[in-house]
mmCIF file of C-alpha atoms in Angstrom:
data_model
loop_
_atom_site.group_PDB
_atom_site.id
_atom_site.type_symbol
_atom_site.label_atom_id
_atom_site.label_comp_id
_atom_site.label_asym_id
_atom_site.label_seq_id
_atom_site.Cartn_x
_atom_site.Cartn_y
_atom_site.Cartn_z
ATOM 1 C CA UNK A 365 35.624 4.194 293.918
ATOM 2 C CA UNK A 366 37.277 2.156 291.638
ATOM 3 C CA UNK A 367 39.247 3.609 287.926
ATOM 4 C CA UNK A 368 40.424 0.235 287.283
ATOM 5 C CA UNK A 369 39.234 -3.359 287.462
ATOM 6 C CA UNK A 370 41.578 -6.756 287.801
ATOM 7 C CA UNK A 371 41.258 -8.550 284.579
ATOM 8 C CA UNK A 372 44.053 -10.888 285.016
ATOM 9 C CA UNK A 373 45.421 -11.916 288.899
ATOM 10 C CA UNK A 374 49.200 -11.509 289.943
ATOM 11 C CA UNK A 375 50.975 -14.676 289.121
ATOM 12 C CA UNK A 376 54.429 -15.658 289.791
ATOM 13 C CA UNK A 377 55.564 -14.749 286.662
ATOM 14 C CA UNK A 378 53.240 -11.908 286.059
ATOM 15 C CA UNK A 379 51.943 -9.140 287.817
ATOM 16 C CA UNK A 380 48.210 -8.426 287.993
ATOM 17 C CA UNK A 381 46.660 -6.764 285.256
ATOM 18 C CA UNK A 382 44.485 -3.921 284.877
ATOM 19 C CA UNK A 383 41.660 -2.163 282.792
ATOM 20 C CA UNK A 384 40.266 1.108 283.318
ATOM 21 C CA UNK A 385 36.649 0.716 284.044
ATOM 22 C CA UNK A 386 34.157 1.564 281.355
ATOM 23 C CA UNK A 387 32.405 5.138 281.518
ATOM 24 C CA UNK A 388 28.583 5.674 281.307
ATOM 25 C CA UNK A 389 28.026 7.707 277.998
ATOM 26 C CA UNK A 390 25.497 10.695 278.219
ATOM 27 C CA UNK A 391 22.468 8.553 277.659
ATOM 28 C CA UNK A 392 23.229 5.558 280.189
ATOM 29 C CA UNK A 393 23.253 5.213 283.621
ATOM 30 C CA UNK A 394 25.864 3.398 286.179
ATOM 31 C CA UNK A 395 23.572 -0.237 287.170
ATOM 32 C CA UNK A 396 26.285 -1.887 288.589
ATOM 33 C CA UNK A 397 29.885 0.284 290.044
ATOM 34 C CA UNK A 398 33.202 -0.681 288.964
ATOM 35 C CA UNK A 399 35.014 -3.196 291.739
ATOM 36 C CA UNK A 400 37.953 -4.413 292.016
ATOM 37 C CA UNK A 401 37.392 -7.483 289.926
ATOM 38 C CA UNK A 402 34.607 -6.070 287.867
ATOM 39 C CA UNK A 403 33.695 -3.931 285.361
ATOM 40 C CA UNK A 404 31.017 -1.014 285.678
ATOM 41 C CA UNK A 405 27.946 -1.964 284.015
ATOM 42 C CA UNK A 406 26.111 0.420 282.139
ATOM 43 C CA UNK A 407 22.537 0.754 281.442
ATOM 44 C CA UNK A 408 19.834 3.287 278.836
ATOM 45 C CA UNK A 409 18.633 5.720 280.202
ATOM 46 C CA UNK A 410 15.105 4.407 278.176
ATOM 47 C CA UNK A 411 14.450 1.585 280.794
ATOM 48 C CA UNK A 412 14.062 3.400 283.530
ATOM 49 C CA UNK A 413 10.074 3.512 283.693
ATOM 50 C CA UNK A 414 8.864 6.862 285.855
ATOM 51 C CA UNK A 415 5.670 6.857 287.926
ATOM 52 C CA UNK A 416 2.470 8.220 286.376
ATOM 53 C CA UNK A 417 2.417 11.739 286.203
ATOM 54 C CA UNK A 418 6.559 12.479 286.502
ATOM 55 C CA UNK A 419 9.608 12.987 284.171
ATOM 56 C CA UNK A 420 12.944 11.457 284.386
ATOM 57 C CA UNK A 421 15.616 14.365 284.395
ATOM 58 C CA UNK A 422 19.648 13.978 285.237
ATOM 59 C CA UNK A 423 20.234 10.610 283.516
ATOM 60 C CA UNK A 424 23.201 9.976 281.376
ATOM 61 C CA UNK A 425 26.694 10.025 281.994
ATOM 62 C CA UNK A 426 26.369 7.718 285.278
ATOM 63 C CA UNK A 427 23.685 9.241 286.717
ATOM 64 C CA UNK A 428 20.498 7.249 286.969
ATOM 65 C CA UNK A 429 18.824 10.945 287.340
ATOM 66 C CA UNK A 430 15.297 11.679 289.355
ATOM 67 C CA UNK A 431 11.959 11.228 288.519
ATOM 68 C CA UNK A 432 10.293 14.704 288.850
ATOM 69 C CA UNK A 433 6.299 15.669 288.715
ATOM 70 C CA UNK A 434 5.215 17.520 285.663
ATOM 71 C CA UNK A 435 5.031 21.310 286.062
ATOM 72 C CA UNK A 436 1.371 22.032 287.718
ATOM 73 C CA UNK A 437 -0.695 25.534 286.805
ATOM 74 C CA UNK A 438 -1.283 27.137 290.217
ATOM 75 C CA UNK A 439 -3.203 29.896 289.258
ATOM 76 C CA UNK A 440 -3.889 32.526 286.388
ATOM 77 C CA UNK A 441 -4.775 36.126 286.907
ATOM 78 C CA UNK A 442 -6.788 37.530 284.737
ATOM 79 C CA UNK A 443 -8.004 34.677 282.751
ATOM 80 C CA UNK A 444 -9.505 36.741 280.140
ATOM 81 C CA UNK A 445 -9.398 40.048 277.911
ATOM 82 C CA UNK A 446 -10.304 41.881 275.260
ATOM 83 C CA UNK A 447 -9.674 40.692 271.475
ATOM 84 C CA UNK A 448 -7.969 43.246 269.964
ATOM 85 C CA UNK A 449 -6.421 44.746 272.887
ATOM 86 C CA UNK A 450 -3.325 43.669 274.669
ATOM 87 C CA UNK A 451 -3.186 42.743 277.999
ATOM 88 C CA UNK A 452 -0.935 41.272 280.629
ATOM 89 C CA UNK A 453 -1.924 38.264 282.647
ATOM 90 C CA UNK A 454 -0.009 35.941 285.130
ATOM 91 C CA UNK A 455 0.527 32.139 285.944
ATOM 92 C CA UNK A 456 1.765 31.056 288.761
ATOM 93 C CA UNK A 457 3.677 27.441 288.477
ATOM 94 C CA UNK A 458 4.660 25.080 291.018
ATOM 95 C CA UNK A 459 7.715 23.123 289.051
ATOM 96 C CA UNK A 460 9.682 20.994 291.342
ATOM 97 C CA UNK A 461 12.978 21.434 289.678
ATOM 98 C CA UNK A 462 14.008 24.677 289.491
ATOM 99 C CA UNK A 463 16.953 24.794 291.048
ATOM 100 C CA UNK A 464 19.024 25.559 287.627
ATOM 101 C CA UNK A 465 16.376 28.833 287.642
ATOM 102 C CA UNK A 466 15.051 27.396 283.887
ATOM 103 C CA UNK A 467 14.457 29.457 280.779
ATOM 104 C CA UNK A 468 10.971 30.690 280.585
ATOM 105 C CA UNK A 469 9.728 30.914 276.979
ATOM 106 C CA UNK A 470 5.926 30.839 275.779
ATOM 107 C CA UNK A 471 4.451 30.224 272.420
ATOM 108 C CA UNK A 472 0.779 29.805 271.379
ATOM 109 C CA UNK A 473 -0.107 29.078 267.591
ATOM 110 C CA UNK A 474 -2.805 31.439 267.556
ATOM 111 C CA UNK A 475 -1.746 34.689 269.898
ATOM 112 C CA UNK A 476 1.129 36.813 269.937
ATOM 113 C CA UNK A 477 2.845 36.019 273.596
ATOM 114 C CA UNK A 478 5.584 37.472 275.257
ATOM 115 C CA UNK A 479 7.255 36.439 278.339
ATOM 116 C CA UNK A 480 8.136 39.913 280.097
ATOM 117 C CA UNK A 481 9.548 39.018 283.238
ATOM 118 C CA UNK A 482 10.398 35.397 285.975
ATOM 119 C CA UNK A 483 10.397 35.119 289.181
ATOM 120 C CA UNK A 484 12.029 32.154 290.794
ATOM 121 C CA UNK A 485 10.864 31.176 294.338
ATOM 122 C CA UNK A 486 13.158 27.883 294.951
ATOM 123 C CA UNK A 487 11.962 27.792 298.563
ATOM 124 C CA UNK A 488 8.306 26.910 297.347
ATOM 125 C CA UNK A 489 9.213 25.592 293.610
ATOM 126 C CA UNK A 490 7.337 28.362 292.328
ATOM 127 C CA UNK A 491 7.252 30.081 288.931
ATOM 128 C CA UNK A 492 5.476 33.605 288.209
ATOM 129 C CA UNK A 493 5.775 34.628 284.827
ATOM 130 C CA UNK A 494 4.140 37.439 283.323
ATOM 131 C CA UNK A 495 2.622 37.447 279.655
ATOM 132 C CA UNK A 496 2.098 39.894 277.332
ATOM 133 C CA UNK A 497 -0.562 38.856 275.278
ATOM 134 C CA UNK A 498 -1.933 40.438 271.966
ATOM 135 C CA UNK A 499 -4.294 39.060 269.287
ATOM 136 C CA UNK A 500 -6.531 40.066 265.963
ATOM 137 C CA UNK A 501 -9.871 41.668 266.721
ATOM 138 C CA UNK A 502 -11.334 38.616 265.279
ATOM 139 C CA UNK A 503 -10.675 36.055 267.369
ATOM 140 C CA UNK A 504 -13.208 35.123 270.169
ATOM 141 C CA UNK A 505 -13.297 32.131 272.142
ATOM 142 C CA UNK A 506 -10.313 30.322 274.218
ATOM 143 C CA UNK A 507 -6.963 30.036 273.165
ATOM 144 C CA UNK A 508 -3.918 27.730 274.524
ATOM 145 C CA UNK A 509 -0.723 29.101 275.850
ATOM 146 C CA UNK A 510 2.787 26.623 276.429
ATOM 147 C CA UNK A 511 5.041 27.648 278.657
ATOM 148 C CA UNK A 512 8.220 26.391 278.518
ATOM 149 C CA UNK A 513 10.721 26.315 281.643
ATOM 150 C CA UNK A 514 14.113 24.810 280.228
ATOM 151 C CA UNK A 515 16.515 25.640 277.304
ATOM 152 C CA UNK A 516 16.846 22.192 275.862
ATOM 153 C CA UNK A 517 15.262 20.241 273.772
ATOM 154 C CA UNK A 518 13.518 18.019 273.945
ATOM 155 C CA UNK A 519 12.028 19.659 277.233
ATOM 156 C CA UNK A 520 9.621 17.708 279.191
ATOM 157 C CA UNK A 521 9.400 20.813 282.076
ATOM 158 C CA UNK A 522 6.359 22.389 279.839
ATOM 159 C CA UNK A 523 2.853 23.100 280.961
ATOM 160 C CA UNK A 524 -0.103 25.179 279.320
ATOM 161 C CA UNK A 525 -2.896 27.230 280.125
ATOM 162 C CA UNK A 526 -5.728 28.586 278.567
ATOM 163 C CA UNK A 527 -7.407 32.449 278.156
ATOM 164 C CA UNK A 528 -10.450 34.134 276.969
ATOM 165 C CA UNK A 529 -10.692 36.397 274.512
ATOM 166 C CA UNK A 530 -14.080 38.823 274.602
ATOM 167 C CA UNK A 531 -15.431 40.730 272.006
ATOM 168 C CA UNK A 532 -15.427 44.657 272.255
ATOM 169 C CA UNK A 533 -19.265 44.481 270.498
ATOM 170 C CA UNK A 534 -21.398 41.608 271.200
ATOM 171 C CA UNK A 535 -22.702 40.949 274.508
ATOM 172 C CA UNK A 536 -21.669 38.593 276.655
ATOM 173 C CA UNK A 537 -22.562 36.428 279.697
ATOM 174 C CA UNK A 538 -19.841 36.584 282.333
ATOM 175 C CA UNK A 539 -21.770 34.837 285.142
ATOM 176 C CA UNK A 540 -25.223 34.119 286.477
ATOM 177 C CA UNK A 541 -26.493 32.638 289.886
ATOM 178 C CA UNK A 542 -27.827 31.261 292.540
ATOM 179 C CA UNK A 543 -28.069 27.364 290.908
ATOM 180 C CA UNK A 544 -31.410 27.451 293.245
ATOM 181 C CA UNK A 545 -33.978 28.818 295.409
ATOM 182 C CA UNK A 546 -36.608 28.324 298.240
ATOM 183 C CA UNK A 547 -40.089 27.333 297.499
ATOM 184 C CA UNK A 548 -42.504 30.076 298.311
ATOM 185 C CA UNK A 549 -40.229 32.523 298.516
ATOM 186 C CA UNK A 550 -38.746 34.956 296.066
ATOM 187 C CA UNK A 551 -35.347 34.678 295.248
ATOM 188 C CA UNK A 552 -33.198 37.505 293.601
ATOM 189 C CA UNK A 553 -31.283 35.841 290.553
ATOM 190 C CA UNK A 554 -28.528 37.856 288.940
ATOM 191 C CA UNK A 555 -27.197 37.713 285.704
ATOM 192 C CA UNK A 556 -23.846 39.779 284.495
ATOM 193 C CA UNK A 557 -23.046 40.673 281.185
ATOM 194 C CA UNK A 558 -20.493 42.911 279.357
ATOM 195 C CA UNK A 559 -20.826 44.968 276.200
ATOM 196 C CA UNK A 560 -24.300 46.439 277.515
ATOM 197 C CA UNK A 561 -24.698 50.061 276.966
ATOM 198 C CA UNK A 562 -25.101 52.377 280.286
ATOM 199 C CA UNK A 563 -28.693 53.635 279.136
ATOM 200 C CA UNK A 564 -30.507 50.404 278.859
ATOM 201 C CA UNK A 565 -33.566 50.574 280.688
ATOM 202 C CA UNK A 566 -34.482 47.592 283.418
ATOM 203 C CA UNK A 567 -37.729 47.019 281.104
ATOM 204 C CA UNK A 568 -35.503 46.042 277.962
ATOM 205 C CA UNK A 569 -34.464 42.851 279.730
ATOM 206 C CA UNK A 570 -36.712 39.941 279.799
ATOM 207 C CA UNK A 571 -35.830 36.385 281.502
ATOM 208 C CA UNK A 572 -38.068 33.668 279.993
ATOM 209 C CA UNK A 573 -38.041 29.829 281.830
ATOM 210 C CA UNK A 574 -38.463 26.806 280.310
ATOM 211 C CA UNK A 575 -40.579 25.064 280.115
ATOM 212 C CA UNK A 576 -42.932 27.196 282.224
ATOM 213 C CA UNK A 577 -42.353 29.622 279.446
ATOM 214 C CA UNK A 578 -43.114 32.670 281.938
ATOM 215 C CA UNK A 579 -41.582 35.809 281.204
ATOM 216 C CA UNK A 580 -39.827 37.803 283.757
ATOM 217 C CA UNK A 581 -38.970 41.588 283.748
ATOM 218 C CA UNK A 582 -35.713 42.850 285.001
ATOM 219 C CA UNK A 583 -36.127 44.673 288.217
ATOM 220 C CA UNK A 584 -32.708 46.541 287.705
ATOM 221 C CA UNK A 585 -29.765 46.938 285.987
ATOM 222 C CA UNK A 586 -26.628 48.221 287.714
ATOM 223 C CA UNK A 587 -23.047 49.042 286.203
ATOM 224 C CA UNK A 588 -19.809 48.967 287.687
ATOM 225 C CA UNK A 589 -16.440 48.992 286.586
ATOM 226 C CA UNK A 590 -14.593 45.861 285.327
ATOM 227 C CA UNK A 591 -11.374 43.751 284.025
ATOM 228 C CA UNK A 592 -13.690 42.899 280.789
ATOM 229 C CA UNK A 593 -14.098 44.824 278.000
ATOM 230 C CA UNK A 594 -16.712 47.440 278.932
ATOM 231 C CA UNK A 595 -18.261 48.133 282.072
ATOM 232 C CA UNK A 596 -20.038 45.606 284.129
ATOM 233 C CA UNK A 597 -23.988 45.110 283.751
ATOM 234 C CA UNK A 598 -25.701 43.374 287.008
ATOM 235 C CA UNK A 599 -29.394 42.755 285.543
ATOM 236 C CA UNK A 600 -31.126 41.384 289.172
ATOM 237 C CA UNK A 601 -34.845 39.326 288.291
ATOM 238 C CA UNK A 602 -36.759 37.739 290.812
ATOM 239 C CA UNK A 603 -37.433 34.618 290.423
ATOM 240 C CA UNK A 604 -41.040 33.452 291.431
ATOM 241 C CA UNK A 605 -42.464 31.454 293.933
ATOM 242 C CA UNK A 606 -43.274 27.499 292.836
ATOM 243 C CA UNK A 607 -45.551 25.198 294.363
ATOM 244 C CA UNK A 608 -43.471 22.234 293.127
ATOM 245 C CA UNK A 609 -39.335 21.188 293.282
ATOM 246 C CA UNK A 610 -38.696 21.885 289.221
ATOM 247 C CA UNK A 611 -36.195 23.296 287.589
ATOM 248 C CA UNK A 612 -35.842 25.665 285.038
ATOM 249 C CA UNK A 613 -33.306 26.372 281.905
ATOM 250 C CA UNK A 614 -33.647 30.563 282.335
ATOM 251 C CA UNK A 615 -32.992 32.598 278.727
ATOM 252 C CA UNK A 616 -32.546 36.459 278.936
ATOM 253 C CA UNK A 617 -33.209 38.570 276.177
ATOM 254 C CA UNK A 618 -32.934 41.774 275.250
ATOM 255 C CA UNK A 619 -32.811 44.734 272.940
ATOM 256 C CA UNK A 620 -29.468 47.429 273.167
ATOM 257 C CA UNK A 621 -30.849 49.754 271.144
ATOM 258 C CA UNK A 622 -33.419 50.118 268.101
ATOM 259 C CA UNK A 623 -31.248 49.419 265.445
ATOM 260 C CA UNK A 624 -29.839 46.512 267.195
ATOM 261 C CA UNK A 625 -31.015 42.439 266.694
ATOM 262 C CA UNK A 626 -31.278 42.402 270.045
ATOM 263 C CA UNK A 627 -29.708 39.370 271.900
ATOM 264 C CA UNK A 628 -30.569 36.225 273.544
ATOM 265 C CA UNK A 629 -28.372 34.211 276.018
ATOM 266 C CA UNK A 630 -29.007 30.465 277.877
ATOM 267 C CA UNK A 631 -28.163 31.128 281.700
ATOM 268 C CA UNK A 632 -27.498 28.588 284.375
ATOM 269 C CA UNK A 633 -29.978 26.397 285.465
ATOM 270 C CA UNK A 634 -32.134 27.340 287.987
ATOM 271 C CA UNK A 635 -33.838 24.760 291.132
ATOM 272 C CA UNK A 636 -36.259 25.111 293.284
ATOM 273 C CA UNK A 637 -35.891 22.942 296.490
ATOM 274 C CA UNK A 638 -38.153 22.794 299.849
ATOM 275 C CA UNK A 639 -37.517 25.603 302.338
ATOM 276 C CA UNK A 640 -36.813 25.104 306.336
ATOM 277 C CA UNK A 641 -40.452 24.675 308.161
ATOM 278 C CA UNK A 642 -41.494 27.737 309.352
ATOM 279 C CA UNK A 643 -41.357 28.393 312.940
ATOM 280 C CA UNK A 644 -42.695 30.010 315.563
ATOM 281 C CA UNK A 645 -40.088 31.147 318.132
ATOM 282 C CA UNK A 646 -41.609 32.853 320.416
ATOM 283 C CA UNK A 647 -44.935 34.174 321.565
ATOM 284 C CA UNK A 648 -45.626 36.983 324.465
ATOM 285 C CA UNK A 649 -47.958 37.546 326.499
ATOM 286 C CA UNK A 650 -49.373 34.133 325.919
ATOM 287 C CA UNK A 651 -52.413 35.337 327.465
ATOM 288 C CA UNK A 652 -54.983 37.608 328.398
ATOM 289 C CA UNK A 653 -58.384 38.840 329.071
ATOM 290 C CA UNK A 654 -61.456 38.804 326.151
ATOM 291 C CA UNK A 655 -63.246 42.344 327.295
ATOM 292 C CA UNK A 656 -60.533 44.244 325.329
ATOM 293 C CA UNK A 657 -57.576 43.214 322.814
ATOM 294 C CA UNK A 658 -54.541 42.223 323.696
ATOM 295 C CA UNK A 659 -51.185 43.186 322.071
ATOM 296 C CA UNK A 660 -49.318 40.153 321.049
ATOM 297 C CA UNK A 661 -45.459 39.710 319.489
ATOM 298 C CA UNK A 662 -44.931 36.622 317.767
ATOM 299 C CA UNK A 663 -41.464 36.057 316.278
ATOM 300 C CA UNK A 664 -41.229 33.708 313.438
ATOM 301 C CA UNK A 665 -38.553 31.197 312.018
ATOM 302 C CA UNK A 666 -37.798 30.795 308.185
ATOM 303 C CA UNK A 667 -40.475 33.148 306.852
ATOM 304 C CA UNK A 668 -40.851 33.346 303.306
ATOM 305 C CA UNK A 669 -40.750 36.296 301.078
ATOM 306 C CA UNK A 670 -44.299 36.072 299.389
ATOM 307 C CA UNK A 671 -44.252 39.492 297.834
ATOM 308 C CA UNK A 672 -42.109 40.650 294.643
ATOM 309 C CA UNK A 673 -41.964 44.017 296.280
ATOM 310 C CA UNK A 674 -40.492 42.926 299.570
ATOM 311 C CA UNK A 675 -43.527 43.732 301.266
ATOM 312 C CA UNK A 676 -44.294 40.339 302.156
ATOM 313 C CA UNK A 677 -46.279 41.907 305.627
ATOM 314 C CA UNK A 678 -49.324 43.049 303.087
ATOM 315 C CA UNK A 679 -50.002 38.694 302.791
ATOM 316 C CA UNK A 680 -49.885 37.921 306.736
ATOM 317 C CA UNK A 681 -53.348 37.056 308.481
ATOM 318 C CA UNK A 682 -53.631 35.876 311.904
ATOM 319 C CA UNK A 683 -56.505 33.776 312.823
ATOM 320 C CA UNK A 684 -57.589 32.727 316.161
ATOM 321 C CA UNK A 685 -58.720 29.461 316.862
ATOM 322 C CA UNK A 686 -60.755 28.525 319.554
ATOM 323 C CA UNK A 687 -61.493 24.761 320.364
ATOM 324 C CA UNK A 688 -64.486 23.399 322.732
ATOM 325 C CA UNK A 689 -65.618 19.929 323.285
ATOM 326 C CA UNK A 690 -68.007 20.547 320.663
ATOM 327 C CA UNK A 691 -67.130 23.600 317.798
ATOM 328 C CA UNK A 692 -63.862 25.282 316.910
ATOM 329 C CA UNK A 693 -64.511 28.685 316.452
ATOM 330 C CA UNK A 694 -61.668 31.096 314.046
ATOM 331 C CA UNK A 695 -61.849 34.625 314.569
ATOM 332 C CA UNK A 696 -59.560 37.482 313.024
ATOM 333 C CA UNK A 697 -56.991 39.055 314.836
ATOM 334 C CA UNK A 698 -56.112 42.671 313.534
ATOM 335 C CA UNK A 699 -52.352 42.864 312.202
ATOM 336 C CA UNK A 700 -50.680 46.013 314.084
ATOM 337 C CA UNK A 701 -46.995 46.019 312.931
ATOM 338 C CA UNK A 702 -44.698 43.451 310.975
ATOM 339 C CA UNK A 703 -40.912 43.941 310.938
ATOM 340 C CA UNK A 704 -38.284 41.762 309.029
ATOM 341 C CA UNK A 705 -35.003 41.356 311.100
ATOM 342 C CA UNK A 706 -33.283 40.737 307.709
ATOM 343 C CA UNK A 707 -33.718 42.742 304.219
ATOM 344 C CA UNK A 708 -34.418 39.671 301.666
ATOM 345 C CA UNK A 709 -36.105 38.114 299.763
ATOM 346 C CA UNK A 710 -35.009 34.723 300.473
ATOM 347 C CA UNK A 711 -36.152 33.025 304.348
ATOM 348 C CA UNK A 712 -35.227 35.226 307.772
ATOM 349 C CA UNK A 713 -37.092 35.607 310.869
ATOM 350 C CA UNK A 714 -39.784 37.668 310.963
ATOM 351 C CA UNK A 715 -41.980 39.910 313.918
ATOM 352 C CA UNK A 716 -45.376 40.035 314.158
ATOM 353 C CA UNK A 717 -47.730 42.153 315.952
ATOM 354 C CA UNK A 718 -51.192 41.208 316.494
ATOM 355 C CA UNK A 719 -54.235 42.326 318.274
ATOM 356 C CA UNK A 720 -56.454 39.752 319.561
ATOM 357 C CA UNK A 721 -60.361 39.630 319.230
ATOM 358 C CA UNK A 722 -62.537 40.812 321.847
ATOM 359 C CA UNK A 723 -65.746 40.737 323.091
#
């Protein structure tokens, strides 16, 4: 490398001169070295143009720097809590230049946020940071969070991520599912809420779909302990069987107590699609004499759940069909036993025990 450049060759009545070779200031970057009969030429840092999605980092002073990707969220745990209450949650960030082990700082215009500890994993160019987070008890909805991973500024290694805050009072819908169902068949759909009270009866709870407009009693309510701000309420309903592939906007209402409004909340959409053909898998003894009946097992593919009670058995007849040249004659066989190898409501193989007519 070069300190000095020729400007002038050796003559024989001079010797050769010499300039020192121009230095890169903090904002440019070396384009073209210093040789021995050139000058280094110096560029801005501003024309280097970084892919989509990356930052230009280490330029100035010679360096032409690197083009890094932007800080990426990773993952969030929890993603919500209470308003009014503190709580703690962490992000995990995958930054790929953390070799200088950054600054961590986090601001948010609506929250108070603390950064309470960093852990640097340089191996994987991965970030943990854990938040404190606190807020008024009136705010409800979801709020923004920066986190900042250098000292300088201005910092392009910056990412945010967003949390929940839940009210302590009014109920509210944490999840509800399945998206859709089996024709014919009964299917359990549950709905979770928090801010129920532990004493609200399974009758309380209604489930009305549109635009059927049928109304649907709960058939349960459990509670269980939870991250959100009260204890968990599963509210199960079973949704009914449909002739037809529709789908319906479910709406659950209830009341938490007398003096309450009561409350009413949309729920995911719910769609009923066409079930596996039933089949018959096997059948034994395939045959036998007509003096007396005959015992027979038949074991059944993809049966549907017909019955809200799970007794789907009580709906079974089995008809025998006999077929000459010239009638076809149905008789009734008498049902002896029915088993499901499954408990539920959806489709599952079914046994069947039948006794054949006689006489």
């Amino acid at each position: 490398m070069y300190n000095q450049y020729v400007t002038a060759n050796c003559t024989k009545l001079q010797n050769s001169v010499c300039s020192d070779c121009q230095a890169c200031s903090g904002t440019q970057y070396e384009y073209t070295a210093c040789s021995l009969y050139s000058n280094r030429v110096c560029h801005d840092c501003s024309e280097i143009q970084c892919p989509p999605g990356t930052y230009l980092a280490g330029c100035g002073n010679g360096s032409k720097g690197t083009c890094w990707g932007f800080p990426s969220v990773l993952s969030v745990t929890p993603t919500s809590g209470c308003s009014g209450r503190s709580f703690m949650t962490r992000i995990v960030i995958r930054s790929p230049q953390i070799a200088d082990l950054p600054g961590t700082k986090v601001f948010s215009s609506a929250l108070n946020v603390t950064a309470l500890s960093t852990v640097y994993d340089i191996s994987k160019q991965i970030i943990s940071v854990d938040i404190m987070i606190e807020s008024d008890p009136s705010l409800m909805g979801m709020y923004s969070i920066d986190v900042i991973l250098c000292n300088r500024i201005p910092c392009f290694r910056n990412t945010s991520f967003k949390v929940e805050l839940m009210s302590q009072t009014v109920v509210t819908l944490i999840d509800s599912f399945p998206s859709s169902g089996y024709r014919y068949a009964y299917t359990p759909y549950i709905v979770r809420l928090s801010n129920i009270p532990s004493d609200l009866p399974a009758r309380a709870v209604r489930m009305v779909n549109f635009p059927t407009n049928e109304s649907i009693v709960a058939t349960s309510v459990a509670y269980e302990a939870s991250p959100y701000c009260s204890d968990l309420a599963t509210i199960t309903f079973l949704m009914p069987p449909m002739s037809s592939s529709v789908m319906l906007r479910p709406t659950i209402a209830g009341s938490v107590n007398r003096r309450a409004s009561g409350f009413q909340l949309e729920l995911q959409e719910f769609r009923y699609i066409a079930a596996p053909s039933v089949e018959v898998s096997s059948i034994f003894p395939t045959m036998g004499g007509v003096s007396q009946p005959v015992r027979i097992q038949i074991a059944v593919q993809n049966f549907p759940e017909t019955n809200a009670a799970g007794n789907g058995c009580a709906d079974i007849e089995v008809l025998f069909v006999s077929t000459t040249a010239s009638n076809m004659t149905a008789l009734s066989g008498q049902l002896e036993a029915c088993q499901r190898q499954t408990a539920s409501y959806m489709l599952g193989p079914i046994t069947i025990d039948v006794s054949s007519p006689s006489g």
